[in-house]
Tab-separated table of C-alpha atoms in Angstrom:
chain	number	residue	atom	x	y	z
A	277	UNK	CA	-71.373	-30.459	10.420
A	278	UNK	CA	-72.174	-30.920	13.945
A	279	UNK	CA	-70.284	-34.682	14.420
A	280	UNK	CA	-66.940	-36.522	15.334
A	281	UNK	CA	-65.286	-38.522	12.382
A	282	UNK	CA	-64.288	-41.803	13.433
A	283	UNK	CA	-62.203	-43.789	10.606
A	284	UNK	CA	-61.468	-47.342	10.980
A	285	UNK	CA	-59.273	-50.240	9.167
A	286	UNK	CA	-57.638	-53.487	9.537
A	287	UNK	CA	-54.145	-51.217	9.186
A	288	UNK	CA	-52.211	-50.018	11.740
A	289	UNK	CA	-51.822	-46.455	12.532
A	290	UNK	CA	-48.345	-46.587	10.994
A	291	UNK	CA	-49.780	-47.326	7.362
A	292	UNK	CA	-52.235	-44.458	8.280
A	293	UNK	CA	-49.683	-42.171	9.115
A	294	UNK	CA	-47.878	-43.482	5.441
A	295	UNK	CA	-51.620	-42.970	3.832
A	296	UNK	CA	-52.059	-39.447	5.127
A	297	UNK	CA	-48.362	-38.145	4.693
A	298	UNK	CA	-48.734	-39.706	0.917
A	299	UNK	CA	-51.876	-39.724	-0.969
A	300	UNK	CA	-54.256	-38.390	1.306
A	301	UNK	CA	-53.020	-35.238	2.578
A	302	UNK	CA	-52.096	-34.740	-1.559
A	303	UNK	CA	-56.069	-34.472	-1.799
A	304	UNK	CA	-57.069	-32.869	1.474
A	305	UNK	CA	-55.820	-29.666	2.665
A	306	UNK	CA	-53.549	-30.242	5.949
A	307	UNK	CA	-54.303	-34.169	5.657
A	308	UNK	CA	-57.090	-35.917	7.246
A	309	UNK	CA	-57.917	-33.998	10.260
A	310	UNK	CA	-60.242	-36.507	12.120
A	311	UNK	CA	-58.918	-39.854	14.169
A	312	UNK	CA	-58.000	-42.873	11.748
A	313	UNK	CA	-58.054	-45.972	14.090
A	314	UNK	CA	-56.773	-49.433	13.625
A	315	UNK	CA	-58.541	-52.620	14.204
A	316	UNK	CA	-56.203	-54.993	13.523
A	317	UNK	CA	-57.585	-58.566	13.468
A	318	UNK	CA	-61.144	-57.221	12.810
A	319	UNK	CA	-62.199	-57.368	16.223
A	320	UNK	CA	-64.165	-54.588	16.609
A	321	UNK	CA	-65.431	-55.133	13.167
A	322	UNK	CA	-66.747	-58.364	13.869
A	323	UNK	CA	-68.810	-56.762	16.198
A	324	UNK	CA	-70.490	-54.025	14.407
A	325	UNK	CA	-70.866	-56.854	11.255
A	326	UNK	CA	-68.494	-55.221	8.380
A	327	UNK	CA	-65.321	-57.570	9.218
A	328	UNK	CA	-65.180	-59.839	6.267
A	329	UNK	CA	-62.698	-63.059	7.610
A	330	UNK	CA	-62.146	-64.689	4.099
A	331	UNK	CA	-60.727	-61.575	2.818
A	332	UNK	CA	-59.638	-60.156	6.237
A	333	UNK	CA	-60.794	-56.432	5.774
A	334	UNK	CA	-63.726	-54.067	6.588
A	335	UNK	CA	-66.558	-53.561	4.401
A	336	UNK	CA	-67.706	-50.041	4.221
A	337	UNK	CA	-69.748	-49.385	7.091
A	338	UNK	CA	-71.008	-46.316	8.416
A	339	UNK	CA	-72.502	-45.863	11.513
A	340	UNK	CA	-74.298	-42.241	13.102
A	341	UNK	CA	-74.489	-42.254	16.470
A	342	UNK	CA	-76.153	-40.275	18.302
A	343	UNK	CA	-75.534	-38.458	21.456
A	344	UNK	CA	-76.506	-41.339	23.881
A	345	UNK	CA	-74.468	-43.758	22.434
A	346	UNK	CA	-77.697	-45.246	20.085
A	347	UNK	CA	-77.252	-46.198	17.027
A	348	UNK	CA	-79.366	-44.331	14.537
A	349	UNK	CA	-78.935	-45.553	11.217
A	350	UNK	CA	-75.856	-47.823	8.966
A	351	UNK	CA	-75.313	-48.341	5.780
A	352	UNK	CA	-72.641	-51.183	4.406
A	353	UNK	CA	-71.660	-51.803	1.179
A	354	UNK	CA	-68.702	-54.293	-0.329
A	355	UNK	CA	-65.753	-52.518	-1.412
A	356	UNK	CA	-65.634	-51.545	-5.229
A	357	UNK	CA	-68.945	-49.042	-4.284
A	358	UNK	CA	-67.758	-45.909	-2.569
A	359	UNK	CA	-70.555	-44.093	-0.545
A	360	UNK	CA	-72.004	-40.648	-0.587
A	361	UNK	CA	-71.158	-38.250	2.049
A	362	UNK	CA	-74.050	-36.042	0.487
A	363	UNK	CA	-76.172	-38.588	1.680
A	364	UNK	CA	-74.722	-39.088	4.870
A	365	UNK	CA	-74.907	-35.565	5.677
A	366	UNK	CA	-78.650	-35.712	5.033
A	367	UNK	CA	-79.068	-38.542	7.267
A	368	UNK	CA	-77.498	-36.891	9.835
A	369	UNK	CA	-79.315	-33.574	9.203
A	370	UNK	CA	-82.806	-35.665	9.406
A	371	UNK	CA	-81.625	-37.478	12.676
A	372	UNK	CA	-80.477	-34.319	14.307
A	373	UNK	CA	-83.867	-32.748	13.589
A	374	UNK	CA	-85.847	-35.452	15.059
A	375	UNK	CA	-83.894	-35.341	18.409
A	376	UNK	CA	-84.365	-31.487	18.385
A	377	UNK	CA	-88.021	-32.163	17.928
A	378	UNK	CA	-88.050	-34.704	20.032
A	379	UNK	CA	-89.656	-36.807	17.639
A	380	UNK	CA	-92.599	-34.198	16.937
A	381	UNK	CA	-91.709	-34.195	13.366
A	382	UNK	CA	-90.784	-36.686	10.809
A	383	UNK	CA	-88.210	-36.399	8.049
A	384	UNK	CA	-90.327	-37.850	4.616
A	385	UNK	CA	-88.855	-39.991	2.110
A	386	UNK	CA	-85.562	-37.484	0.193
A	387	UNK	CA	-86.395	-35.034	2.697
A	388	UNK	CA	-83.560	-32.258	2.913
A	389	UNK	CA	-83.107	-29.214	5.329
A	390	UNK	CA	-85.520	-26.704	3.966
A	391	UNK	CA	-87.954	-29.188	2.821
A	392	UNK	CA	-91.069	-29.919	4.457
A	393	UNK	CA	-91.444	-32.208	7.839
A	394	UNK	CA	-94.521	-34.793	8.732
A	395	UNK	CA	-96.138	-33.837	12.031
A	396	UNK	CA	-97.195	-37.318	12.790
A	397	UNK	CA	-100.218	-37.247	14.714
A	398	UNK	CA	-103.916	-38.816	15.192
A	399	UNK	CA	-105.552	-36.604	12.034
A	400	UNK	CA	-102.769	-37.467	10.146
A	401	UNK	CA	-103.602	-41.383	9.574
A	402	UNK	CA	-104.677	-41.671	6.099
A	403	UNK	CA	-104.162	-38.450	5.363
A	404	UNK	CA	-100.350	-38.113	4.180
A	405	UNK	CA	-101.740	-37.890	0.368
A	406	UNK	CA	-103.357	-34.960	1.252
A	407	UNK	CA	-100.220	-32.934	2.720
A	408	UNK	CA	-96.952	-34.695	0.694
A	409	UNK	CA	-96.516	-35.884	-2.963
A	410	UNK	CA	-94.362	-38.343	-4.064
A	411	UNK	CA	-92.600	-36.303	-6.215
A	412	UNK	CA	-91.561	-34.286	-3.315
A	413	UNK	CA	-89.017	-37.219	-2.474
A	414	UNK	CA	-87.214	-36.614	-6.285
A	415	UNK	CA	-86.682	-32.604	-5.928
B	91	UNK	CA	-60.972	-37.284	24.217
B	92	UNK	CA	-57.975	-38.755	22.327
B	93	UNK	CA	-55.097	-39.748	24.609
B	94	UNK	CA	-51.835	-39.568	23.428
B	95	UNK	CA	-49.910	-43.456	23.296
B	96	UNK	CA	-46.456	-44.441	23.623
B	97	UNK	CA	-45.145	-46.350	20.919
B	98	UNK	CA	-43.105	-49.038	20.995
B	99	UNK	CA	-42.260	-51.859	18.814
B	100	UNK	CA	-45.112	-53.947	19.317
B	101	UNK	CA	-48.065	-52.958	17.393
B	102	UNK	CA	-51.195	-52.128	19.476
B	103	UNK	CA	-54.344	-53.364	19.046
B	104	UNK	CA	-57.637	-53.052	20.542
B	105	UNK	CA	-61.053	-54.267	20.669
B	106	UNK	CA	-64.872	-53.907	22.103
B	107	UNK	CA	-65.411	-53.333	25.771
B	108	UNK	CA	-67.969	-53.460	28.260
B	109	UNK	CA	-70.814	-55.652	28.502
B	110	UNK	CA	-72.497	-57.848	26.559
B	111	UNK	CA	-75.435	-56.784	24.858
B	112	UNK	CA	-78.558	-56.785	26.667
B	113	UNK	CA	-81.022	-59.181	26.473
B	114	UNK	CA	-84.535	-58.474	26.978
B	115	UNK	CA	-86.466	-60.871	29.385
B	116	UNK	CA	-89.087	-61.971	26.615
B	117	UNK	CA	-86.577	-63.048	24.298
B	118	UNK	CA	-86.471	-66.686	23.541
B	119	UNK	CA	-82.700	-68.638	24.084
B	120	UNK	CA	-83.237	-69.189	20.142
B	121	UNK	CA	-83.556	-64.971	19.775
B	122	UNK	CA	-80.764	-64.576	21.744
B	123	UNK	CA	-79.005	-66.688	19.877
B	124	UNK	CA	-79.731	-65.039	16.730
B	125	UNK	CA	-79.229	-61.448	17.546
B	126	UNK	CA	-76.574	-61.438	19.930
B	127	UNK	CA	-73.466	-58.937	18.677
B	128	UNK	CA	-76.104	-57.953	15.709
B	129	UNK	CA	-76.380	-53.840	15.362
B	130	UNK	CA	-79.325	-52.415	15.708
B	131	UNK	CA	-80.849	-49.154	15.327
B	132	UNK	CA	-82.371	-48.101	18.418
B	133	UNK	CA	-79.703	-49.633	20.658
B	134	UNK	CA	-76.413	-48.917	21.862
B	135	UNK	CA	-73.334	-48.689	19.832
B	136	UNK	CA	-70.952	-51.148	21.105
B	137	UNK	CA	-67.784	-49.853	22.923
B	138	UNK	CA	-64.562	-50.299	21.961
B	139	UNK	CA	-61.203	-49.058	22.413
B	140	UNK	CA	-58.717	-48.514	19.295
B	141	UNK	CA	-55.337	-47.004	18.752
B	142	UNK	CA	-54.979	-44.777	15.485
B	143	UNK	CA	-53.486	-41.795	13.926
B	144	UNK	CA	-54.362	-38.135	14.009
B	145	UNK	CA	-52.515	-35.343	12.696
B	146	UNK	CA	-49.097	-36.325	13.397
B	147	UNK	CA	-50.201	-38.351	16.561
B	148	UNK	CA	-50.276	-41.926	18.001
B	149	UNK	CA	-53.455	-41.852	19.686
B	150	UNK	CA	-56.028	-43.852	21.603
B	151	UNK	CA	-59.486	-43.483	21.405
B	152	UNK	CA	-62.504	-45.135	23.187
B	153	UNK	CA	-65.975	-44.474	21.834
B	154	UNK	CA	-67.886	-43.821	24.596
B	155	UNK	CA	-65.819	-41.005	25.544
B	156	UNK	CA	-67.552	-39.158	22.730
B	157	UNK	CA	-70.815	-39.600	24.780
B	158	UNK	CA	-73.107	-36.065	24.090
B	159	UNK	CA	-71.797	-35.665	20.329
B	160	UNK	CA	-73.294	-37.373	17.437
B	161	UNK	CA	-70.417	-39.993	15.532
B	162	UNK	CA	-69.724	-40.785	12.384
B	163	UNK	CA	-67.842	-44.379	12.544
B	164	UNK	CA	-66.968	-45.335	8.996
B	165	UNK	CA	-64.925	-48.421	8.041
B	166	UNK	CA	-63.596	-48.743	4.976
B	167	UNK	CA	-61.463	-51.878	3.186
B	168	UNK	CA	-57.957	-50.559	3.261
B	169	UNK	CA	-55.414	-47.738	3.412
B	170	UNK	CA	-54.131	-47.273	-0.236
B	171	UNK	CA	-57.192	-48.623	-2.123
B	172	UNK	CA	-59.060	-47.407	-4.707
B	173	UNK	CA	-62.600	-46.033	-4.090
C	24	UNK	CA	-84.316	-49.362	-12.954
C	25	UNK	CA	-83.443	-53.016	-13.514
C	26	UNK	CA	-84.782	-54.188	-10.104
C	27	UNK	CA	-87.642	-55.817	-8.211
C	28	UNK	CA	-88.392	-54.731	-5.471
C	29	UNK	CA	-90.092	-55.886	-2.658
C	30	UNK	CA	-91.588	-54.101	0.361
C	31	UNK	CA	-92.370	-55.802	3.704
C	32	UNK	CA	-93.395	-54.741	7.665
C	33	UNK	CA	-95.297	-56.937	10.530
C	34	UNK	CA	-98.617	-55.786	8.393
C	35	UNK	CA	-100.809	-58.252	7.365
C	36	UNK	CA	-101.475	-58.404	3.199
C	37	UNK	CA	-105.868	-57.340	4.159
C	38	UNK	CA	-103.978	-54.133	5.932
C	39	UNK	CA	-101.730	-53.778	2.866
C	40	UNK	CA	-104.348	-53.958	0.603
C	41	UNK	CA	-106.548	-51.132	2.527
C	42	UNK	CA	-103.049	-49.070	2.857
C	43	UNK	CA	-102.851	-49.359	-0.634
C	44	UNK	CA	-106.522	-48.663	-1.873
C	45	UNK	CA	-106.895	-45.692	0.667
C	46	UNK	CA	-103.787	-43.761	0.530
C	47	UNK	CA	-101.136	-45.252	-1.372
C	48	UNK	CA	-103.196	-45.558	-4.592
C	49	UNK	CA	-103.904	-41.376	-4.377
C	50	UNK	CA	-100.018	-40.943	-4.096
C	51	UNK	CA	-99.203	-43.178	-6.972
C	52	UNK	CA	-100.666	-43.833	-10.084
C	53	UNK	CA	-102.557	-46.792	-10.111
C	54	UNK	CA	-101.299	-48.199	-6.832
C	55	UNK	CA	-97.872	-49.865	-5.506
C	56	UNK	CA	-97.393	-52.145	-8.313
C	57	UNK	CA	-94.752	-54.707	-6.409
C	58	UNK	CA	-95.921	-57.219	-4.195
C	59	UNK	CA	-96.189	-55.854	-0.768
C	60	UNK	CA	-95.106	-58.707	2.109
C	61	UNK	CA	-96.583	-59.555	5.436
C	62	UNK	CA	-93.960	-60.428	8.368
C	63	UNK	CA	-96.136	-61.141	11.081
C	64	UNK	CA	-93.686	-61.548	14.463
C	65	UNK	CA	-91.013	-59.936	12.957
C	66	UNK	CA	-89.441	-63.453	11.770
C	67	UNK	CA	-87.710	-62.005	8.461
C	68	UNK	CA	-86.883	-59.330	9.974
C	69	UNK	CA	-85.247	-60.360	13.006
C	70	UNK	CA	-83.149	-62.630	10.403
C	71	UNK	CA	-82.279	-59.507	8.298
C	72	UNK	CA	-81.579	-57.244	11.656
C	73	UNK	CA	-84.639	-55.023	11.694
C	74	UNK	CA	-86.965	-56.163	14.118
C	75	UNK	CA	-87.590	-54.241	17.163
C	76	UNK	CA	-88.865	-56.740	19.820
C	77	UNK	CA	-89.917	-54.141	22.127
C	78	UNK	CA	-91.661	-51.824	19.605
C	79	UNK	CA	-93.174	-54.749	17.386
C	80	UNK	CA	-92.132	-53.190	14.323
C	81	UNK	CA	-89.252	-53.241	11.730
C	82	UNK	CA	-86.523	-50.530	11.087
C	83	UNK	CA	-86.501	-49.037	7.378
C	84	UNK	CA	-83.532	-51.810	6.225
C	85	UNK	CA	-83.039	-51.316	2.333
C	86	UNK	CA	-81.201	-54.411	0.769
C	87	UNK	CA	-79.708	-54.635	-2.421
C	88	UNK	CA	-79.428	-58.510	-3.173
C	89	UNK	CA	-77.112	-58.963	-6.414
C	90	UNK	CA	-78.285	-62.284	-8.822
C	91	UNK	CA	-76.316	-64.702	-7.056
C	92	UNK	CA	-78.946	-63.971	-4.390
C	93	UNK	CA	-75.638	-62.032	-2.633
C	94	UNK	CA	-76.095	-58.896	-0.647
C	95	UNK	CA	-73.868	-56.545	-2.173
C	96	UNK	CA	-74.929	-53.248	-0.149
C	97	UNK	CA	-77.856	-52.153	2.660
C	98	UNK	CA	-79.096	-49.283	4.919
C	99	UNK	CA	-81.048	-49.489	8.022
C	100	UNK	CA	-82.319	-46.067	9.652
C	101	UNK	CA	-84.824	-45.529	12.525
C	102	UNK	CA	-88.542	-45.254	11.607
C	103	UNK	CA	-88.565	-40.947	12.039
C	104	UNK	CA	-86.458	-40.286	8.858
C	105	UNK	CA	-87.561	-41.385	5.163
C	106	UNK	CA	-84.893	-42.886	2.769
C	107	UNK	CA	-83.487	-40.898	-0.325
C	108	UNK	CA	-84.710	-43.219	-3.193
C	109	UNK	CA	-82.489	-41.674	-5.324
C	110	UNK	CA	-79.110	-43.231	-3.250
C	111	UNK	CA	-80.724	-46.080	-3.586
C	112	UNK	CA	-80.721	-45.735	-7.658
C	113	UNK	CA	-77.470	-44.492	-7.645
C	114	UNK	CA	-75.972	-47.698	-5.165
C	115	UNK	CA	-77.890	-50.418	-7.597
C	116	UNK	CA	-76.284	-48.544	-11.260
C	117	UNK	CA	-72.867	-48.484	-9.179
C	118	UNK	CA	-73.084	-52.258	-8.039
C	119	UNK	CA	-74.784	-53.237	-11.538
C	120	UNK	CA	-71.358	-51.820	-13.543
C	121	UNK	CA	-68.943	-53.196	-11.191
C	122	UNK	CA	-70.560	-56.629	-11.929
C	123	UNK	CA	-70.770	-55.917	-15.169
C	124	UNK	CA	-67.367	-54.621	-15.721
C	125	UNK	CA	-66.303	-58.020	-13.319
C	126	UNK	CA	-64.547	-56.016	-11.048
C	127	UNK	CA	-62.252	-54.096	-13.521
C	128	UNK	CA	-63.707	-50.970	-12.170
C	129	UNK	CA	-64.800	-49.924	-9.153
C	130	UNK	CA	-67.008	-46.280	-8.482
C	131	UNK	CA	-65.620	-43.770	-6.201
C	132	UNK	CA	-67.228	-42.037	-3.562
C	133	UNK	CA	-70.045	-40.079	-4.645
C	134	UNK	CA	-70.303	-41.630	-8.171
C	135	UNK	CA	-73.330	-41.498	-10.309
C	136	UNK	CA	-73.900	-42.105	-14.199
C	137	UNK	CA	-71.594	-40.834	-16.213
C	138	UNK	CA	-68.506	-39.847	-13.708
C	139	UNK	CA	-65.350	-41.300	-13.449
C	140	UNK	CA	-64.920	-44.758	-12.457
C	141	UNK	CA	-61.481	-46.034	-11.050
C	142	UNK	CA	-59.863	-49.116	-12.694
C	143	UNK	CA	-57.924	-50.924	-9.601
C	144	UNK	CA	-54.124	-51.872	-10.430
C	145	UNK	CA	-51.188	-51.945	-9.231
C	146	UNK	CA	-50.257	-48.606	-11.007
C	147	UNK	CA	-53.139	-46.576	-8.966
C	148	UNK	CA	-51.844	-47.562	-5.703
C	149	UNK	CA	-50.822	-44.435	-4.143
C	150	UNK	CA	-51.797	-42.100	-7.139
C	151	UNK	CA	-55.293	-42.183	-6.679
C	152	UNK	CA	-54.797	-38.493	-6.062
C	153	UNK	CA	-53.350	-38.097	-9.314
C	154	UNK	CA	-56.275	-38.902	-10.885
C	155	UNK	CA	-59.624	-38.218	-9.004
C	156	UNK	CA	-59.804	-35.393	-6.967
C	157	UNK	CA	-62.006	-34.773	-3.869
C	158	UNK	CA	-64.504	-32.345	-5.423
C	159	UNK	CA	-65.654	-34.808	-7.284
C	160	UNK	CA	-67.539	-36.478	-4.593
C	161	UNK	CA	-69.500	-33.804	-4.689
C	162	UNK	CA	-70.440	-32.149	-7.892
D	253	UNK	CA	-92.655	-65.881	-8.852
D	254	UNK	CA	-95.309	-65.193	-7.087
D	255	UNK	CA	-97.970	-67.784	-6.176
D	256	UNK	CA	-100.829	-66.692	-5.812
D	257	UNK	CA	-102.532	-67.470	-2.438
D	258	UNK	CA	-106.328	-68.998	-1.082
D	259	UNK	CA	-107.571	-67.293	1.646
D	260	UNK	CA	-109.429	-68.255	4.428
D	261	UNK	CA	-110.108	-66.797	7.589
D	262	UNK	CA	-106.344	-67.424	9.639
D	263	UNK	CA	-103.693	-64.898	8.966
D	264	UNK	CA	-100.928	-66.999	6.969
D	265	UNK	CA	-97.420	-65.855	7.641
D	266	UNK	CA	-94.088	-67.211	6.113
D	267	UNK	CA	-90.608	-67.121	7.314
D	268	UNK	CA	-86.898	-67.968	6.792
D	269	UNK	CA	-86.225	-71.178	4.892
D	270	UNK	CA	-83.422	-73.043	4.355
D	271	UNK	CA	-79.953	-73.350	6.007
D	272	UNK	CA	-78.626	-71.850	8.476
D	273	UNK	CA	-75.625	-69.660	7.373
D	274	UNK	CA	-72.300	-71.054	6.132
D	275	UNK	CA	-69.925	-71.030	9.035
D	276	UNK	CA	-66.294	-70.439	7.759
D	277	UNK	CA	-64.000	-73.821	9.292
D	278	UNK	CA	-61.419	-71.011	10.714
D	279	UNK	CA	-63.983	-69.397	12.901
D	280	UNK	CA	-63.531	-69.739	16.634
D	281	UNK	CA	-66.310	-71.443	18.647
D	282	UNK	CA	-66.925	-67.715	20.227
D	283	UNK	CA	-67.074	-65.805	16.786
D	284	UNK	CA	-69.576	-68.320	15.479
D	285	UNK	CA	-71.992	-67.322	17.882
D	286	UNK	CA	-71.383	-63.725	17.409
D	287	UNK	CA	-72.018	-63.806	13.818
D	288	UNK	CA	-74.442	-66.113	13.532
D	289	UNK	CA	-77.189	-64.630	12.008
D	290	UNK	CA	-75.992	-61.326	11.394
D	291	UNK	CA	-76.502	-59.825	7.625
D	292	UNK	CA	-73.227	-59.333	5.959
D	293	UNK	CA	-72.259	-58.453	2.339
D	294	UNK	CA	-70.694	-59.912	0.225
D	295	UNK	CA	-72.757	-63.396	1.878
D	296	UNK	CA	-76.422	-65.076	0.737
D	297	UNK	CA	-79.461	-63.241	1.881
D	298	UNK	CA	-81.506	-65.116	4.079
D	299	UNK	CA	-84.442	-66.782	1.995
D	300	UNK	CA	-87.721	-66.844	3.198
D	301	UNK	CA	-91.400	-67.274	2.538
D	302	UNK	CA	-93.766	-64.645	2.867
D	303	UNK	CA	-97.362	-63.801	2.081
D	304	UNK	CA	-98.474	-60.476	0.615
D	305	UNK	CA	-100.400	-58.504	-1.514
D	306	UNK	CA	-100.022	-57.329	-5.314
D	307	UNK	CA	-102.115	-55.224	-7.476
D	308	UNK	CA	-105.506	-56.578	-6.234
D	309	UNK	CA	-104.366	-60.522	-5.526
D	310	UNK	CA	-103.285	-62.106	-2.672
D	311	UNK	CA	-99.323	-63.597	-2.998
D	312	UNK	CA	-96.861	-65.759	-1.099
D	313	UNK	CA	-93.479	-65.179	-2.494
D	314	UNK	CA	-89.852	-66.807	-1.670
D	315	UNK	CA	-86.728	-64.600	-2.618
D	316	UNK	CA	-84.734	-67.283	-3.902
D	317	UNK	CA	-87.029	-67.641	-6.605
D	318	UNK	CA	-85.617	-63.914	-7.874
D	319	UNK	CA	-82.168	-65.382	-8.038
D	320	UNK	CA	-80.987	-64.229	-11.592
D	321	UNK	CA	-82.462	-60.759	-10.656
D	322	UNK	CA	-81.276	-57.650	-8.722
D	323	UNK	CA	-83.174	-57.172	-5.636
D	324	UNK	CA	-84.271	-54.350	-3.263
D	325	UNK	CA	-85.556	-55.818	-0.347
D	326	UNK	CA	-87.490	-52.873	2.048
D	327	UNK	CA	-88.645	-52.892	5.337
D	328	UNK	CA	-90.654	-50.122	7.357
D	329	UNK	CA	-92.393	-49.468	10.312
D	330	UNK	CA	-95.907	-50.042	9.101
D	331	UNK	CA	-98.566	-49.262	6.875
D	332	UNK	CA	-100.549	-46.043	8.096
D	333	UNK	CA	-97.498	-44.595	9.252
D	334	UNK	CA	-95.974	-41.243	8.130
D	335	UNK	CA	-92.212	-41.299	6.839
């Protein structure tokens, strides 16, 4: 999918080890095959804003960065909501495309690969009505 | 990219390097105040260095040696939960 | 959908009012019908982390503030790529039955109405594999 | 919930209200700065004050009165633009 997995928890890598030889590798062919770090202490998780002290664990945070090092977009939510790596993939689709296009065209609202770009530009002010429909966000 | 670690009994840790974040000249000291350590899009990722797991290995990892590929860092609440 | 919703940038509310009889009103049926806020300077949004000092503008941040006034979940990509409005749909249902349910269940990754939910216990720990499987994140 | 707004000729504009965010006794001196500010779940959003514009009227609105309802607060880059 054209990007490095980085995992990341308050437990140490021997728990992931336990987590991956146990449950995980029971739902995933040949275990989890990407890096599962440990941030014991929350440090680095105080930093990027998901360390939660009261409860002393990570909210679910997801960060795409791209290849400079820049953040391009996050997404956190608390911990009973699980995310969607649909989504994510989508994100990261729309990001990539951007960079390749060095910003000559736009991903729109739900936009997908396959879907139509905006080519932002001077005769496009005002105008967006007249190329993209809402409903092209929902399909 | 991923270099292998010794383990002993102590259990490692790790935690953000390099520099602060940068401040722009026009900020005020109340800005600073208020966004210093915040993430934000458009700006670096901060650095850090962590020691994990990977297929059978103790590891150590430091994000900006995955410089020129795009990262997905994802934290999550807890080995052995639920969702 | 069981939400208000509110829209801001560094626009004034005579700019959002011309956005909105000019374009936005020919892309939706009888105009945006939430109120659309003014942020002059960026002050909300340098509170909420999506002000871009340099640029004068504000990231797409989404939000979802629970009725405790809480923020339960939010998303903050670069201004090239749109938002998926349905994610957002799906992330309020999932946050609106874990309230609702208080907890006692909690969505997996990729839920939407009418999948599986997980009830958290000491029983699951470790047999979360027995019961949801993988695929299901993405069906 | 929303008031609705004279206007004259200045530009009004609103802003955060209220407290500054809860800081937690155990935090360190050096953490408090860190996180001060920053949005995190599970913790109050930010009220504020804004002015705005809904279905033909002029507005100021302040989140905490929606308290008792879900909320999805958006930001974007600016009317006029293309995304």
């Amino acid at each position: 999918m054209g990007a490095e997995v980085l995992s990341m928890s308050i437990d140490s890598m021997f728990v992931h080890k336990m987590w991956n030889d146990n449950e995980l590798s029971k739902m995933v062919d040949g275990g989890v095959p990407f890096p599962m770090l440990s941030d014991a202490g929350g440090k680095v998780g105080t930093v990027y804003g998901v360390y939660d002290e009261n409860a002393g664990v990570e909210a679910r945070g997801r960060f795409i960065i791209d290849p400079d090092g820049v953040v391009q977009g996050y997404e956190v939510l608390t911990p009973p909501v699980g995310r969607n790596v649909n989504e994510t993939f989508r994100q990261l689709q729309a990001f990539q495309l951007v960079r390749e296009t060095a910003g000559k065209e736009a991903t729109p609202s739900g936009w997908k690969p396959g879907k139509q770009t905006l080519k932002p530009g001077p005769d496009l002010v005002g105008k967006v009505w007249e190329v993209w429909k809402t409903e092209q966000a929902f399909d | 990219m991923a270099e292998k670690a010794e383990v002993g009994c102590a259990r490692p840790t790790g935690g953000p390097v390099g520099e602060e974040p940068v401040k722009t000249p026009q900020d005020t000291p109340k800005t600073i105040k208020e966004v210093r350590g915040m993430i934000k899009v458009g700006q670096k990722a901060p650095d850090f260095v962590s020691p994990g797991y990977q297929k059978g290995e103790f590891i150590n990892i430091k994000l900006s040696d995955y410089l020129g590929k795009w990262v997905l860092l994802c934290f999550y609440p807890g080995d052995f939960t639920f969702v």
